[in-house]
Coordinates of C-alpha atoms and ligand atoms in Angstrom, one line a residue:
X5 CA 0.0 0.0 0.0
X6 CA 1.5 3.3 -0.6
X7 CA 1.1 6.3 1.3
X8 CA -1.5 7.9 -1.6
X9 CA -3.8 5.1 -0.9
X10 CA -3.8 5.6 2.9
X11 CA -5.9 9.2 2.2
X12 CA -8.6 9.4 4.7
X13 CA -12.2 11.1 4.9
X14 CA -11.3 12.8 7.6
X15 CA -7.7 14.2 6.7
X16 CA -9.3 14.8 2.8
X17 CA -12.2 16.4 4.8
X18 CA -10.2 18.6 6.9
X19 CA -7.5 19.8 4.6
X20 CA -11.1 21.0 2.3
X21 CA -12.5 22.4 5.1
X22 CA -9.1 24.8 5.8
X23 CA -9.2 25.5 2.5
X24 CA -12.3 26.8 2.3
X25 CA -11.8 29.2 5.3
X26 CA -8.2 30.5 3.8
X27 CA -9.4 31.1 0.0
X28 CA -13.1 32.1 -0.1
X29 CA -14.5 35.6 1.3
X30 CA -17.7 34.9 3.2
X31 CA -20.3 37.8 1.9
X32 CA -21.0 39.7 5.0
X33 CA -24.5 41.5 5.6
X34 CA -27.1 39.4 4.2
X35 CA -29.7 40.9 4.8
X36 CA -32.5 40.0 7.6
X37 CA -35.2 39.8 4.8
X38 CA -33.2 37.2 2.8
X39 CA -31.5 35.1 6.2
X40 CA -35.7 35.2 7.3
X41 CA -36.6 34.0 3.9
X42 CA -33.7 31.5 3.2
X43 CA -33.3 29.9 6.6
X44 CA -37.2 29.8 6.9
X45 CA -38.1 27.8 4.0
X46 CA -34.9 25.6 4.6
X47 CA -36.4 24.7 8.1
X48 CA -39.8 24.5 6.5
X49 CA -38.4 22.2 4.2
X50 CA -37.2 19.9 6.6
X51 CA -40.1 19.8 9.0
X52 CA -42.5 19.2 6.0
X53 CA -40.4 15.8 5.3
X54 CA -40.4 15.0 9.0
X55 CA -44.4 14.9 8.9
X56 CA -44.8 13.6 5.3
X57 CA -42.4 10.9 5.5
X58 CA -43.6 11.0 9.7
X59 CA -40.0 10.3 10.8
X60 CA -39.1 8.7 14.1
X61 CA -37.3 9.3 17.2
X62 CA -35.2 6.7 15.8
X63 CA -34.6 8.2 12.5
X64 CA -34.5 11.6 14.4
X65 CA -31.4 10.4 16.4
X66 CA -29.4 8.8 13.6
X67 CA -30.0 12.1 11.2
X68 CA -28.6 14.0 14.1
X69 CA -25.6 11.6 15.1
X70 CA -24.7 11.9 11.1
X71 CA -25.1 15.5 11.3
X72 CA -22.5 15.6 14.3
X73 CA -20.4 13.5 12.5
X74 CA -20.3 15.5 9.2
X75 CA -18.6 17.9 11.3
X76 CA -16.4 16.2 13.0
X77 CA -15.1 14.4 9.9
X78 CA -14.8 18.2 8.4
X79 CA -16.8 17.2 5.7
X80 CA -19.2 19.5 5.2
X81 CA -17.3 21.2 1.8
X82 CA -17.5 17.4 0.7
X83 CA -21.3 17.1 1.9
X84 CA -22.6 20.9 0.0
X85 CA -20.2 20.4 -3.3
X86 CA -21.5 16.8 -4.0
X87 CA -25.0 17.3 -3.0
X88 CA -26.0 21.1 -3.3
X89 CA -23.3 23.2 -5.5
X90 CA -24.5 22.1 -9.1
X91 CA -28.0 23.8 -8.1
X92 CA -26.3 27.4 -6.7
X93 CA -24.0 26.7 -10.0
X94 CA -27.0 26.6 -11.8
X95 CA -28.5 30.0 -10.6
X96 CA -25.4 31.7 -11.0
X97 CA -24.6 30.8 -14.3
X98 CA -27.8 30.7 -15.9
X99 CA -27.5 34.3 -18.2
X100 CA -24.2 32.9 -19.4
X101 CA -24.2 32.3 -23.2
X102 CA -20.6 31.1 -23.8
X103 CA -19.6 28.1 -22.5
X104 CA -21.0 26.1 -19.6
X105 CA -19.9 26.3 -15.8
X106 CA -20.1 23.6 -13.9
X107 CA -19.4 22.9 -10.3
X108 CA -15.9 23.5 -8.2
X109 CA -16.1 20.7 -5.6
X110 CA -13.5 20.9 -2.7
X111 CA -10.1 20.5 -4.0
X112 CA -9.4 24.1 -6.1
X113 CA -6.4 26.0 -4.6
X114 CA -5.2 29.4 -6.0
X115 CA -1.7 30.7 -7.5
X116 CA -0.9 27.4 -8.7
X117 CA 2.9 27.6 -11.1
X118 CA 2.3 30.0 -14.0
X119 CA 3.5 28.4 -17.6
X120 CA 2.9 29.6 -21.1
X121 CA 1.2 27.2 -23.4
X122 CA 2.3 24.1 -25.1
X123 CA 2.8 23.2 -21.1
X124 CA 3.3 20.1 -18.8
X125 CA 1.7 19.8 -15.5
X126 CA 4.2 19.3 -12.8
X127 CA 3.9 15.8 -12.6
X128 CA 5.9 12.8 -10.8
X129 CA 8.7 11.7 -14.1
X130 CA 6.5 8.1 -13.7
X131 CA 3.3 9.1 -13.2
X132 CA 0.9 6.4 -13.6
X133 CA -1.4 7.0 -16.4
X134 CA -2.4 7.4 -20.2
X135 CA -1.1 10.5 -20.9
X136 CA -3.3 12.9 -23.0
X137 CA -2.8 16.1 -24.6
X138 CA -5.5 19.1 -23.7
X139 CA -5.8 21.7 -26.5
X140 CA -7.7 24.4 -27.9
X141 CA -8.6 28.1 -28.1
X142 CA -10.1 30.3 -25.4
X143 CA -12.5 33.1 -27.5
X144 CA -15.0 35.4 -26.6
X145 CA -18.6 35.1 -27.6
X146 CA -18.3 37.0 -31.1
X147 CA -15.1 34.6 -31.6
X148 CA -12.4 36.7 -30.8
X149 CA -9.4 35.0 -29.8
X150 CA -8.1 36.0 -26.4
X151 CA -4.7 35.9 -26.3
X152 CA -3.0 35.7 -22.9
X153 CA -6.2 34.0 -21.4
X154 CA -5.4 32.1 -17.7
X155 CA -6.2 28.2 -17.8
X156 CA -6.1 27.4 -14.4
X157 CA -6.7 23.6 -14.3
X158 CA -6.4 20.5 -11.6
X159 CA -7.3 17.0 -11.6
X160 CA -6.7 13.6 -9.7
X161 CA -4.2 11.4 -10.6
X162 CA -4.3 7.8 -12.0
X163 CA -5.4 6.5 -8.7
X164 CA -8.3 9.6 -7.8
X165 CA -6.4 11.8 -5.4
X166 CA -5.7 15.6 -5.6
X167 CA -2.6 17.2 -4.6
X168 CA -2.8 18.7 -1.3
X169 CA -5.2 16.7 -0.2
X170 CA -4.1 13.5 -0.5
X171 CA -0.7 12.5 1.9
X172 CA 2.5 11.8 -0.5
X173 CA 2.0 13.8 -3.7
X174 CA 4.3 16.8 -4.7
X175 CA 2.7 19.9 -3.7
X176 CA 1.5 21.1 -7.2
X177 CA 1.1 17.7 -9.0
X178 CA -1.3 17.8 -11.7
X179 CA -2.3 21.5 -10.8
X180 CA -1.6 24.8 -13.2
X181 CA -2.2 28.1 -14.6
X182 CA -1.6 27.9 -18.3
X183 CA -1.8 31.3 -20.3
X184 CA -2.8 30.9 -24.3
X185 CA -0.8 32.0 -27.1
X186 CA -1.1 35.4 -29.3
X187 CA -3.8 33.1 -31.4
X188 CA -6.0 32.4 -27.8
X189 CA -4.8 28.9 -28.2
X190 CA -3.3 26.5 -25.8
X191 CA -2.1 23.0 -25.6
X192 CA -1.4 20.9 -22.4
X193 CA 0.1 17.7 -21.5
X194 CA -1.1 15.9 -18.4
X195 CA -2.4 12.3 -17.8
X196 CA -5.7 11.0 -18.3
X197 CA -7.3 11.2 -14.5
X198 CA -9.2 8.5 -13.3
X199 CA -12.9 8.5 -12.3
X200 CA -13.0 9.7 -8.9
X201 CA -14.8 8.4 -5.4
X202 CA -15.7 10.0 -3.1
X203 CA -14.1 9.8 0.7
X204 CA -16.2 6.0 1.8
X205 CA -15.0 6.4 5.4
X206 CA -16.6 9.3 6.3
X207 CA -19.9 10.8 7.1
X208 CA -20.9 11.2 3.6
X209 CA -19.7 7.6 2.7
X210 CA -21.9 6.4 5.6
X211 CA -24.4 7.8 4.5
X212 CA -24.1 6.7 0.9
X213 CA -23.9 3.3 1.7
X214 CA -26.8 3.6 4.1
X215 CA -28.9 5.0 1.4
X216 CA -27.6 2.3 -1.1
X217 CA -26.3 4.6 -3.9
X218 CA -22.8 5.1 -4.8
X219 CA -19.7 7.2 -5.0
X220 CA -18.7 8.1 -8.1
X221 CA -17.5 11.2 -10.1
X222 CA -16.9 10.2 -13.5
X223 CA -13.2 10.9 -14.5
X224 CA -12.9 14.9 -15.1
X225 CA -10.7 17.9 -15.5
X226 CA -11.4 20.7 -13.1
X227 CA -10.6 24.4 -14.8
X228 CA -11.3 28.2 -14.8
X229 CA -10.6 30.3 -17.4
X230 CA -10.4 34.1 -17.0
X231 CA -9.4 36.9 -19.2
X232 CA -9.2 40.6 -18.4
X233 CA -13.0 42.1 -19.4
X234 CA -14.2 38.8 -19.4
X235 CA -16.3 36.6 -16.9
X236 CA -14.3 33.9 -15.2
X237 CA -16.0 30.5 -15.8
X238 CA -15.1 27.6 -13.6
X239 CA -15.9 24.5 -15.4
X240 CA -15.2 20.2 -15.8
X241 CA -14.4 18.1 -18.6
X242 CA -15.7 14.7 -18.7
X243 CA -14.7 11.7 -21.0
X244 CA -17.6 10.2 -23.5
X245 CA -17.9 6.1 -22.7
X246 CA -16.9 6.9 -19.0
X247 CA -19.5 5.1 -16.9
X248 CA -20.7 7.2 -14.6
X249 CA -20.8 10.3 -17.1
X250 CA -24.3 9.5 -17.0
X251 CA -24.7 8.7 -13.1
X252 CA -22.3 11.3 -11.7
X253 CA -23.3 11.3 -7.4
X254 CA -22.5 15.5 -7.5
X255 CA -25.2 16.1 -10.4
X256 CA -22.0 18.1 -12.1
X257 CA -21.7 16.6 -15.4
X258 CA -23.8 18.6 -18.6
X259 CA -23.6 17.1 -22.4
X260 CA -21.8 19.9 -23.9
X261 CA -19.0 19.2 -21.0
X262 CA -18.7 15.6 -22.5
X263 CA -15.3 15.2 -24.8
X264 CA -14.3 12.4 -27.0
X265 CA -10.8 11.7 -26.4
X266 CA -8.7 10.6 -29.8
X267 CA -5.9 8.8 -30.3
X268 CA -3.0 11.1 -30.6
X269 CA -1.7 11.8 -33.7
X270 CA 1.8 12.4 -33.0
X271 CA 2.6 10.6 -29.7
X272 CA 1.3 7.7 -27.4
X273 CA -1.6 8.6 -25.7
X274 CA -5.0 10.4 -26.2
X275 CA -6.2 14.0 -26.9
X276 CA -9.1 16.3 -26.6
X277 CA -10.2 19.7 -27.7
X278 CA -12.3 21.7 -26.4
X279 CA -12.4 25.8 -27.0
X280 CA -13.3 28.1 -23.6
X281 CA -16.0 30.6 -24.9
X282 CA -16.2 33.4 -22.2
X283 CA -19.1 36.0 -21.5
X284 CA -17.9 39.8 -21.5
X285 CA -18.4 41.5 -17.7
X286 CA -21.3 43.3 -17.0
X287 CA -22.9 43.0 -20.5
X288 CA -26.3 43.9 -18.8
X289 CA -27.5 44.7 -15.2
X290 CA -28.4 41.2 -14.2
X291 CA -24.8 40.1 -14.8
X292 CA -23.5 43.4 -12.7
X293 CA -25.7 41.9 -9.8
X294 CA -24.7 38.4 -10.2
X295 CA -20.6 39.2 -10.3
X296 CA -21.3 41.0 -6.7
X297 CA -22.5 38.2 -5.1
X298 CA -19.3 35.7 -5.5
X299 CA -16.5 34.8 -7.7
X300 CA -18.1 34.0 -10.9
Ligands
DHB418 C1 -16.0 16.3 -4.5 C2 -14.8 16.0 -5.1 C3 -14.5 16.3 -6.4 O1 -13.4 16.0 -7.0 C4 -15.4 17.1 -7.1 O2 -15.1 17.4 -8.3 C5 -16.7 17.4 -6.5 C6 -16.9 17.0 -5.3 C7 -16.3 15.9 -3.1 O3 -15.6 15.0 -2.6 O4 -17.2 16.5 -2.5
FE419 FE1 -13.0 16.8 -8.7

Protein backbone atom coordinates (compact mmCIF):
# COMPACT_ATOMS: atom_id res chain seq x y z
CA UNK A 1 0.00 0.00 0.00
CA UNK A 2 1.49 3.30 -0.62
CA UNK A 3 1.14 6.29 1.30
CA UNK A 4 -1.49 7.88 -1.62
CA UNK A 5 -3.75 5.06 -0.89
CA UNK A 6 -3.81 5.63 2.94
CA UNK A 7 -5.86 9.16 2.25
CA UNK A 8 -8.64 9.44 4.72
CA UNK A 9 -12.24 11.12 4.93
CA UNK A 10 -11.25 12.82 7.60
CA UNK A 11 -7.67 14.24 6.71
CA UNK A 12 -9.26 14.84 2.79
CA UNK A 13 -12.16 16.37 4.78
CA UNK A 14 -10.20 18.60 6.90
CA UNK A 15 -7.53 19.75 4.60
CA UNK A 16 -11.06 20.96 2.27
CA UNK A 17 -12.48 22.40 5.14
CA UNK A 18 -9.07 24.85 5.81
CA UNK A 19 -9.21 25.49 2.51
CA UNK A 20 -12.29 26.80 2.34
CA UNK A 21 -11.77 29.20 5.30
CA UNK A 22 -8.23 30.49 3.78
CA UNK A 23 -9.39 31.13 -0.03
CA UNK A 24 -13.12 32.08 -0.14
CA UNK A 25 -14.49 35.58 1.26
CA UNK A 26 -17.73 34.90 3.22
CA UNK A 27 -20.27 37.83 1.87
CA UNK A 28 -21.04 39.75 4.97
CA UNK A 29 -24.47 41.51 5.59
CA UNK A 30 -27.08 39.43 4.20
CA UNK A 31 -29.71 40.87 4.85
CA UNK A 32 -32.49 39.98 7.62
CA UNK A 33 -35.16 39.77 4.76
CA UNK A 34 -33.17 37.23 2.84
CA UNK A 35 -31.52 35.10 6.17
CA UNK A 36 -35.66 35.21 7.26
CA UNK A 37 -36.62 33.98 3.87
CA UNK A 38 -33.71 31.51 3.19
CA UNK A 39 -33.32 29.91 6.57
CA UNK A 40 -37.15 29.84 6.88
CA UNK A 41 -38.06 27.82 3.99
CA UNK A 42 -34.87 25.59 4.58
CA UNK A 43 -36.41 24.72 8.15
CA UNK A 44 -39.77 24.50 6.48
CA UNK A 45 -38.45 22.18 4.18
CA UNK A 46 -37.16 19.92 6.58
CA UNK A 47 -40.11 19.77 9.02
CA UNK A 48 -42.53 19.17 5.98
CA UNK A 49 -40.35 15.76 5.26
CA UNK A 50 -40.37 15.05 8.96
CA UNK A 51 -44.37 14.87 8.89
CA UNK A 52 -44.76 13.63 5.29
CA UNK A 53 -42.40 10.92 5.54
CA UNK A 54 -43.61 10.95 9.69
CA UNK A 55 -40.03 10.33 10.78
CA UNK A 56 -39.08 8.75 14.10
CA UNK A 57 -37.27 9.28 17.20
CA UNK A 58 -35.16 6.65 15.77
CA UNK A 59 -34.60 8.24 12.48
CA UNK A 60 -34.51 11.57 14.36
CA UNK A 61 -31.43 10.44 16.37
CA UNK A 62 -29.43 8.77 13.60
CA UNK A 63 -29.95 12.10 11.25
CA UNK A 64 -28.58 14.05 14.12
CA UNK A 65 -25.65 11.58 15.13
CA UNK A 66 -24.69 11.92 11.10
CA UNK A 67 -25.10 15.49 11.25
CA UNK A 68 -22.50 15.59 14.31
CA UNK A 69 -20.41 13.52 12.54
CA UNK A 70 -20.34 15.46 9.21
CA UNK A 71 -18.64 17.94 11.32
CA UNK A 72 -16.36 16.15 12.95
CA UNK A 73 -15.07 14.40 9.86
CA UNK A 74 -14.84 18.18 8.39
CA UNK A 75 -16.80 17.20 5.68
CA UNK A 76 -19.22 19.46 5.19
CA UNK A 77 -17.27 21.22 1.78
CA UNK A 78 -17.53 17.40 0.72
CA UNK A 79 -21.32 17.09 1.88
CA UNK A 80 -22.56 20.89 -0.02
CA UNK A 81 -20.22 20.44 -3.30
CA UNK A 82 -21.52 16.85 -4.03
CA UNK A 83 -24.97 17.30 -2.96
CA UNK A 84 -25.99 21.15 -3.33
CA UNK A 85 -23.31 23.22 -5.47
CA UNK A 86 -24.52 22.11 -9.05
CA UNK A 87 -27.97 23.84 -8.05
CA UNK A 88 -26.28 27.43 -6.75
CA UNK A 89 -24.02 26.70 -10.03
CA UNK A 90 -27.00 26.57 -11.81
CA UNK A 91 -28.48 30.02 -10.58
CA UNK A 92 -25.44 31.73 -10.98
CA UNK A 93 -24.57 30.83 -14.28
CA UNK A 94 -27.85 30.71 -15.93
CA UNK A 95 -27.53 34.25 -18.23
CA UNK A 96 -24.17 32.92 -19.45
CA UNK A 97 -24.22 32.31 -23.20
CA UNK A 98 -20.56 31.07 -23.76
CA UNK A 99 -19.62 28.10 -22.48
CA UNK A 100 -21.04 26.13 -19.65
CA UNK A 101 -19.94 26.33 -15.82
CA UNK A 102 -20.07 23.63 -13.88
CA UNK A 103 -19.41 22.94 -10.34
CA UNK A 104 -15.94 23.55 -8.24
CA UNK A 105 -16.13 20.69 -5.60
CA UNK A 106 -13.52 20.87 -2.73
CA UNK A 107 -10.15 20.53 -4.04
CA UNK A 108 -9.37 24.05 -6.14
CA UNK A 109 -6.38 25.96 -4.60
CA UNK A 110 -5.19 29.37 -6.01
CA UNK A 111 -1.74 30.67 -7.55
CA UNK A 112 -0.88 27.36 -8.69
CA UNK A 113 2.85 27.60 -11.08
CA UNK A 114 2.34 29.99 -13.98
CA UNK A 115 3.46 28.44 -17.64
CA UNK A 116 2.93 29.59 -21.11
CA UNK A 117 1.18 27.24 -23.45
CA UNK A 118 2.29 24.07 -25.07
CA UNK A 119 2.77 23.17 -21.08
CA UNK A 120 3.27 20.11 -18.78
CA UNK A 121 1.67 19.84 -15.54
CA UNK A 122 4.16 19.34 -12.79
CA UNK A 123 3.93 15.76 -12.55
CA UNK A 124 5.89 12.79 -10.82
CA UNK A 125 8.75 11.65 -14.06
CA UNK A 126 6.48 8.06 -13.66
CA UNK A 127 3.32 9.09 -13.23
CA UNK A 128 0.91 6.36 -13.61
CA UNK A 129 -1.42 6.99 -16.36
CA UNK A 130 -2.40 7.38 -20.23
CA UNK A 131 -1.06 10.53 -20.88
CA UNK A 132 -3.26 12.94 -23.00
CA UNK A 133 -2.78 16.07 -24.57
CA UNK A 134 -5.51 19.11 -23.68
CA UNK A 135 -5.82 21.73 -26.54
CA UNK A 136 -7.70 24.43 -27.86
CA UNK A 137 -8.63 28.14 -28.06
CA UNK A 138 -10.13 30.27 -25.40
CA UNK A 139 -12.45 33.14 -27.54
CA UNK A 140 -15.05 35.43 -26.60
CA UNK A 141 -18.56 35.08 -27.61
CA UNK A 142 -18.28 36.99 -31.13
CA UNK A 143 -15.08 34.61 -31.57
CA UNK A 144 -12.45 36.74 -30.77
CA UNK A 145 -9.38 35.03 -29.81
CA UNK A 146 -8.09 35.97 -26.39
CA UNK A 147 -4.71 35.91 -26.27
CA UNK A 148 -3.02 35.69 -22.93
CA UNK A 149 -6.16 33.98 -21.39
CA UNK A 150 -5.44 32.11 -17.71
CA UNK A 151 -6.21 28.16 -17.82
CA UNK A 152 -6.11 27.40 -14.35
CA UNK A 153 -6.65 23.58 -14.30
CA UNK A 154 -6.37 20.46 -11.60
CA UNK A 155 -7.32 17.05 -11.63
CA UNK A 156 -6.69 13.60 -9.72
CA UNK A 157 -4.18 11.39 -10.63
CA UNK A 158 -4.35 7.76 -11.98
CA UNK A 159 -5.38 6.52 -8.67
CA UNK A 160 -8.34 9.60 -7.81
CA UNK A 161 -6.43 11.77 -5.42
CA UNK A 162 -5.68 15.61 -5.56
CA UNK A 163 -2.57 17.18 -4.64
CA UNK A 164 -2.80 18.71 -1.26
CA UNK A 165 -5.20 16.69 -0.19
CA UNK A 166 -4.08 13.47 -0.55
CA UNK A 167 -0.66 12.50 1.88
CA UNK A 168 2.55 11.79 -0.48
CA UNK A 169 2.01 13.77 -3.71
CA UNK A 170 4.30 16.84 -4.70
CA UNK A 171 2.74 19.87 -3.72
CA UNK A 172 1.46 21.13 -7.17
CA UNK A 173 1.09 17.72 -8.99
CA UNK A 174 -1.32 17.79 -11.69
CA UNK A 175 -2.26 21.46 -10.80
CA UNK A 176 -1.61 24.77 -13.22
CA UNK A 177 -2.23 28.14 -14.63
CA UNK A 178 -1.62 27.87 -18.25
CA UNK A 179 -1.80 31.31 -20.33
CA UNK A 180 -2.84 30.91 -24.32
CA UNK A 181 -0.77 32.04 -27.14
CA UNK A 182 -1.15 35.35 -29.32
CA UNK A 183 -3.85 33.08 -31.41
CA UNK A 184 -5.98 32.36 -27.76
CA UNK A 185 -4.77 28.94 -28.21
CA UNK A 186 -3.26 26.45 -25.83
CA UNK A 187 -2.14 22.95 -25.59
CA UNK A 188 -1.42 20.88 -22.37
CA UNK A 189 0.13 17.75 -21.48
CA UNK A 190 -1.11 15.90 -18.38
CA UNK A 191 -2.41 12.32 -17.84
CA UNK A 192 -5.71 11.01 -18.31
CA UNK A 193 -7.35 11.15 -14.45
CA UNK A 194 -9.16 8.46 -13.28
CA UNK A 195 -12.89 8.49 -12.25
CA UNK A 196 -13.05 9.72 -8.86
CA UNK A 197 -14.76 8.37 -5.37
CA UNK A 198 -15.72 9.97 -3.06
CA UNK A 199 -14.07 9.83 0.65
CA UNK A 200 -16.20 5.99 1.76
CA UNK A 201 -15.03 6.36 5.36
CA UNK A 202 -16.62 9.27 6.29
CA UNK A 203 -19.93 10.84 7.12
CA UNK A 204 -20.88 11.21 3.58
CA UNK A 205 -19.65 7.60 2.71
CA UNK A 206 -21.88 6.38 5.62
CA UNK A 207 -24.39 7.83 4.50
CA UNK A 208 -24.06 6.74 0.89
CA UNK A 209 -23.90 3.26 1.74
CA UNK A 210 -26.81 3.57 4.12
CA UNK A 211 -28.95 5.00 1.41
CA UNK A 212 -27.64 2.26 -1.15
CA UNK A 213 -26.29 4.63 -3.86
CA UNK A 214 -22.81 5.05 -4.80
CA UNK A 215 -19.68 7.20 -4.97
CA UNK A 216 -18.66 8.11 -8.09
CA UNK A 217 -17.46 11.20 -10.08
CA UNK A 218 -16.88 10.15 -13.51
CA UNK A 219 -13.22 10.94 -14.54
CA UNK A 220 -12.90 14.91 -15.10
CA UNK A 221 -10.72 17.93 -15.47
CA UNK A 222 -11.45 20.70 -13.09
CA UNK A 223 -10.56 24.40 -14.84
CA UNK A 224 -11.30 28.19 -14.78
CA UNK A 225 -10.56 30.33 -17.43
CA UNK A 226 -10.36 34.11 -17.02
CA UNK A 227 -9.41 36.87 -19.20
CA UNK A 228 -9.24 40.56 -18.41
CA UNK A 229 -13.01 42.14 -19.43
CA UNK A 230 -14.20 38.82 -19.42
CA UNK A 231 -16.32 36.58 -16.94
CA UNK A 232 -14.30 33.92 -15.18
CA UNK A 233 -15.98 30.52 -15.79
CA UNK A 234 -15.06 27.57 -13.59
CA UNK A 235 -15.88 24.51 -15.41
CA UNK A 236 -15.25 20.22 -15.80
CA UNK A 237 -14.40 18.06 -18.59
CA UNK A 238 -15.66 14.74 -18.74
CA UNK A 239 -14.67 11.66 -21.04
CA UNK A 240 -17.65 10.16 -23.54
CA UNK A 241 -17.87 6.10 -22.69
CA UNK A 242 -16.93 6.88 -18.95
CA UNK A 243 -19.47 5.07 -16.88
CA UNK A 244 -20.66 7.25 -14.60
CA UNK A 245 -20.79 10.31 -17.10
CA UNK A 246 -24.27 9.54 -16.98
CA UNK A 247 -24.66 8.65 -13.08
CA UNK A 248 -22.31 11.26 -11.66
CA UNK A 249 -23.26 11.27 -7.37
CA UNK A 250 -22.46 15.49 -7.47
CA UNK A 251 -25.18 16.08 -10.38
CA UNK A 252 -21.99 18.05 -12.12
CA UNK A 253 -21.73 16.55 -15.45
CA UNK A 254 -23.84 18.63 -18.63
CA UNK A 255 -23.56 17.07 -22.45
CA UNK A 256 -21.79 19.94 -23.88
CA UNK A 257 -19.03 19.22 -21.01
CA UNK A 258 -18.66 15.64 -22.48
CA UNK A 259 -15.26 15.22 -24.85
CA UNK A 260 -14.33 12.41 -26.98
CA UNK A 261 -10.78 11.65 -26.39
CA UNK A 262 -8.71 10.65 -29.77
CA UNK A 263 -5.91 8.81 -30.26
CA UNK A 264 -3.00 11.05 -30.59
CA UNK A 265 -1.65 11.78 -33.74
CA UNK A 266 1.80 12.38 -33.02
CA UNK A 267 2.60 10.61 -29.71
CA UNK A 268 1.33 7.70 -27.37
CA UNK A 269 -1.65 8.56 -25.67
CA UNK A 270 -5.00 10.35 -26.21
CA UNK A 271 -6.22 14.02 -26.90
CA UNK A 272 -9.08 16.32 -26.64
CA UNK A 273 -10.21 19.73 -27.71
CA UNK A 274 -12.30 21.74 -26.45
CA UNK A 275 -12.44 25.83 -27.04
CA UNK A 276 -13.33 28.06 -23.63
CA UNK A 277 -15.97 30.60 -24.92
CA UNK A 278 -16.23 33.44 -22.21
CA UNK A 279 -19.13 35.97 -21.46
CA UNK A 280 -17.88 39.77 -21.54
CA UNK A 281 -18.40 41.50 -17.66
CA UNK A 282 -21.25 43.31 -17.04
CA UNK A 283 -22.92 43.03 -20.47
CA UNK A 284 -26.25 43.86 -18.78
CA UNK A 285 -27.46 44.74 -15.21
CA UNK A 286 -28.42 41.21 -14.25
CA UNK A 287 -24.76 40.11 -14.75
CA UNK A 288 -23.46 43.36 -12.68
CA UNK A 289 -25.73 41.89 -9.76
CA UNK A 290 -24.71 38.43 -10.23
CA UNK A 291 -20.63 39.20 -10.26
CA UNK A 292 -21.31 41.04 -6.65
CA UNK A 293 -22.51 38.17 -5.06
CA UNK A 294 -19.33 35.72 -5.53
CA UNK A 295 -16.47 34.81 -7.66
CA UNK A 296 -18.13 34.00 -10.93
C1 LIG B 1 -16.04 16.31 -4.52
C2 LIG B 1 -14.82 15.98 -5.08
C3 LIG B 1 -14.53 16.34 -6.36
O1 LIG B 1 -13.35 16.05 -6.95
C4 LIG B 1 -15.45 17.05 -7.10
O2 LIG B 1 -15.09 17.36 -8.35
C5 LIG B 1 -16.66 17.39 -6.55
C6 LIG B 1 -16.94 17.03 -5.25
C7 LIG B 1 -16.33 15.93 -3.10
O3 LIG B 1 -15.63 15.02 -2.60
O4 LIG B 1 -17.21 16.53 -2.52
FE1 LIG C 1 -13.00 16.76 -8.69
Amino acid sequence: MTAETQATAAASGAGATARFRENKTIAAGTSTERVNALAGRLIKAVNDVVLEEKVSYDEYNAFKAWLIRVGEDGEWPLFLDVWVEHSVEEVANANRHGSKGTIEGPYYIPDAPVQQSPATLPMHEDEPGSQLLFQGEVKGIAGEPLGGAMIEIWHADDLGFYSQFAPGLPEWNLRGAITTDDQGKFQINTIQPAPYQIPTDGACGALIAAAGWHAWRPAHLHLKVSAPGYRLITTQLYFEGDEHVADDIASAVKPELVLVPTRRADGEGLEVTYDFILDPHHQDSEIAVDSSRGPN
